[in-house]
CSV table of C-alpha atoms in Angstrom, one decimal:
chain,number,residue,atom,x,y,z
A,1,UNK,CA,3.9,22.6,-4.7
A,2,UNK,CA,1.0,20.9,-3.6
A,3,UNK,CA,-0.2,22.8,-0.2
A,4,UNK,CA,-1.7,19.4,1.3
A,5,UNK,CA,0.2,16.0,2.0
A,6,UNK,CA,-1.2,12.8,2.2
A,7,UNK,CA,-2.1,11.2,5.3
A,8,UNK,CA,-1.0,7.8,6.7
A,9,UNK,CA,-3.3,5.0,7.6
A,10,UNK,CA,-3.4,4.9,10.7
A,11,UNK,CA,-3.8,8.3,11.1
A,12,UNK,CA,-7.1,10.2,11.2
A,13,UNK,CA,-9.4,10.9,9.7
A,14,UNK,CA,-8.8,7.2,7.5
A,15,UNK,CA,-10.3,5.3,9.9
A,16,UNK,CA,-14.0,7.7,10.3
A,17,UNK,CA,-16.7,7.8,8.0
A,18,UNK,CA,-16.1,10.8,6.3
A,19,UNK,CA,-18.6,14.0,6.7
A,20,UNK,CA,-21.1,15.2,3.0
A,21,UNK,CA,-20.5,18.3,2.2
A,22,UNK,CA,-23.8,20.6,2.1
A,23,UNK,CA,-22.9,23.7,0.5
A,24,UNK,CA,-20.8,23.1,-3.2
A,25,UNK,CA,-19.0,26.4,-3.6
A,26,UNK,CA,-15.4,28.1,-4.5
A,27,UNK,CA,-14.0,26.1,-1.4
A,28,UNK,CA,-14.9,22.6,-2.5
A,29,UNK,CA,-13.4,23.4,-6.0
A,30,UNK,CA,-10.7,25.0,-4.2
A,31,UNK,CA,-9.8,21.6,-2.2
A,32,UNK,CA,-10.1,19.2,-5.6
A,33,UNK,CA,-7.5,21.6,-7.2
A,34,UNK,CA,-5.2,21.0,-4.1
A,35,UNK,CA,-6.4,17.2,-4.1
A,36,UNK,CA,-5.3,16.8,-7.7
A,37,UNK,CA,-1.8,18.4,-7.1
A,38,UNK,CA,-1.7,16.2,-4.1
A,39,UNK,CA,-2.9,13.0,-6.3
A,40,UNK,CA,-0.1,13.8,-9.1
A,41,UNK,CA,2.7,15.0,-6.8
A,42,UNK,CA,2.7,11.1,-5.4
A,43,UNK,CA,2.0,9.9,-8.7
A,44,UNK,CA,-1.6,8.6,-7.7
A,45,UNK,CA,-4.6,8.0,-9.7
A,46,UNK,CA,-7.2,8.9,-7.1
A,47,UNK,CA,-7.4,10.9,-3.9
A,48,UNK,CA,-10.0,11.1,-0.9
A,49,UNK,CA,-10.7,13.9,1.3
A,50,UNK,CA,-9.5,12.2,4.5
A,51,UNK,CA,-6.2,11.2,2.5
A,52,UNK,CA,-5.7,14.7,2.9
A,53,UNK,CA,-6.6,15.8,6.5
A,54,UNK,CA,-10.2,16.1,5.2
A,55,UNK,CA,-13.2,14.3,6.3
A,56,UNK,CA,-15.1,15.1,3.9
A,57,UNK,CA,-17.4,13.3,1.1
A,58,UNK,CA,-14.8,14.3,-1.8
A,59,UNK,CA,-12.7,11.7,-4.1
A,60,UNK,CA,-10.6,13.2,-7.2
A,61,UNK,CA,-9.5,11.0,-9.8
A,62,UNK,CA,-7.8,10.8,-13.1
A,63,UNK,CA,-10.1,8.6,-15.8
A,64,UNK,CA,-7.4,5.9,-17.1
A,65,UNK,CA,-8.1,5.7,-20.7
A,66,UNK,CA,-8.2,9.2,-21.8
A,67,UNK,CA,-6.5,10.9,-18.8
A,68,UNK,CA,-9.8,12.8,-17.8
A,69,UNK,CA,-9.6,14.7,-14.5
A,70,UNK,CA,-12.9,13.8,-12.7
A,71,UNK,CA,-13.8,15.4,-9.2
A,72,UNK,CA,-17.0,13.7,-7.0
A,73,UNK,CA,-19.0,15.5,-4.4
A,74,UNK,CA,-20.7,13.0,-2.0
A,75,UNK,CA,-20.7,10.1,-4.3
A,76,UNK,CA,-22.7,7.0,-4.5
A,77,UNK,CA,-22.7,4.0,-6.1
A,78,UNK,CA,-26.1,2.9,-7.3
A,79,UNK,CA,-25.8,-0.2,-9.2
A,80,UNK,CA,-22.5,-3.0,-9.4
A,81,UNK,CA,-22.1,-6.0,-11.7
A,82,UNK,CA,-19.4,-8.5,-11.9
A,83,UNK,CA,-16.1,-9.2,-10.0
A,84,UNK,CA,-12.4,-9.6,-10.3
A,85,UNK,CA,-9.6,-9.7,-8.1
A,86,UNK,CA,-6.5,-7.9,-8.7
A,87,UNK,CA,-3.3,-6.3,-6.9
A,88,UNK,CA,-4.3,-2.7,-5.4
A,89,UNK,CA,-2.1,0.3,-3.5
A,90,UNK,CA,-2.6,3.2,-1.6
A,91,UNK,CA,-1.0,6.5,-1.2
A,92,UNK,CA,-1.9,6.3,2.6
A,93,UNK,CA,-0.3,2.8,2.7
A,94,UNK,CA,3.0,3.5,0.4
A,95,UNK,CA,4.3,0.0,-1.2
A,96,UNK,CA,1.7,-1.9,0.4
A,97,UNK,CA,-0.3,-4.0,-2.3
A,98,UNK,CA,-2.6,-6.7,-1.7
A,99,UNK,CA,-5.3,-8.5,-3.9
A,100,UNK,CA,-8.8,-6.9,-3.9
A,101,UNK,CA,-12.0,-8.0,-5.3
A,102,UNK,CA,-14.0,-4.8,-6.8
A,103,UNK,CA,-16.9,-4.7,-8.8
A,104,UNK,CA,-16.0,-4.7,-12.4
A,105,UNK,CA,-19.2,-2.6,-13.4
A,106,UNK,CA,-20.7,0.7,-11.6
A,107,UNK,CA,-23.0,3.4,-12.0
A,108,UNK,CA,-22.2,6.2,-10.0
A,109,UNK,CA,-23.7,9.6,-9.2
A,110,UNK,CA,-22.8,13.0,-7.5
A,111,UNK,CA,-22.0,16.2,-7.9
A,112,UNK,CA,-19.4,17.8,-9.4
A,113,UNK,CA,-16.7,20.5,-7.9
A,114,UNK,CA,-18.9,23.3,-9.3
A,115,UNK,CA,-22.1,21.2,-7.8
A,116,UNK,CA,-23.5,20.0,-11.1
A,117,UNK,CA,-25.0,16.2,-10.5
A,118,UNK,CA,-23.1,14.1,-12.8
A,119,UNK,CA,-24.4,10.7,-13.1
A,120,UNK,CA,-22.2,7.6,-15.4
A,121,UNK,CA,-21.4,4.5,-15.8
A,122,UNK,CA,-18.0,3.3,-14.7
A,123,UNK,CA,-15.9,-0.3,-16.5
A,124,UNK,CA,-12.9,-1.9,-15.7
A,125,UNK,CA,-9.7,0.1,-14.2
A,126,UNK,CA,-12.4,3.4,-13.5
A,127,UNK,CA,-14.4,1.6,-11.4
A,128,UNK,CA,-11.9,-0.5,-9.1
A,129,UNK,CA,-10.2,3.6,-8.8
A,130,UNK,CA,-13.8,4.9,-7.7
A,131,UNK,CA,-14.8,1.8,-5.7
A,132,UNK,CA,-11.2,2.4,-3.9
A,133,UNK,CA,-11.6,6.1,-3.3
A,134,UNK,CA,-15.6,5.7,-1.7
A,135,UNK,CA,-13.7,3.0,0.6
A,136,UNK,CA,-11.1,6.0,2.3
A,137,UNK,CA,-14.8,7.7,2.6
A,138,UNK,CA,-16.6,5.3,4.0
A,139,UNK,CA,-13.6,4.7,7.0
């Protein structure tokens, strides 16, 4: 049993930009353990920090295709391409779906839960789910 919940737009912290996290230690990889049971508890396939009470720079998410657990630390997206419009939800808004245009290309970088920089490149159904989860960040 997951020891966290998800949050409820309006609720805070959804509606802040959320804090980075400085120090990448047993904690952080602590919370995206919890994140993920949160994230498949509610059948979800990403999470944010403030979906959980957190407000902090922290998404979890599960890579589509090959079902890849992937954890970013203070993420960014450095480079988009494309568009497309398509229906979206969200575990803080349950059965609430509305059309969304997302980049259909990213790079991305960050750091992992143990704090090693990852850096990749993100197609398709990964990078509306990242683009999504930097949103809940970003307020």
């Amino acid at each position: 049993m997951a020891s966290k919940d998800v949050i409820l737009y309006p609720d805070a912290p959804l509606t802040k930009r959320a804090a980075p996290i400085k120090n990448v230690g047993p904690e952080v990889a602590k919370l995206a353990a919890e994140m993920f049971e949160v994230m498949d508890a509610h059948d979800g396939c990403g999470l944010a920090g403030p979906q959980v009470g957190v407000s902090k720079r922290i998404v979890v998410l599960r890579e589509p295709e090959n079902q890849v657990n992937i954890c970013l630390v203070n993420p960014e997206i450095i480079e988009t391409e494309g568009q497309e419009f398509l229906e979206e939800g969200c575990l803080s808004l349950p059965q609430v779906f509305a059309m969304v245009a997302r980049y259909t290309r990213l790079r991305v970088r960050g750091v992992n839960e143990h704090g090693k920089p990852v850096e990749f490149e993100a197609t398709g159904m990964l990078a509306r789910i990242i683009q999504h989860e930097v949103d809940h960040l970003n307020g």
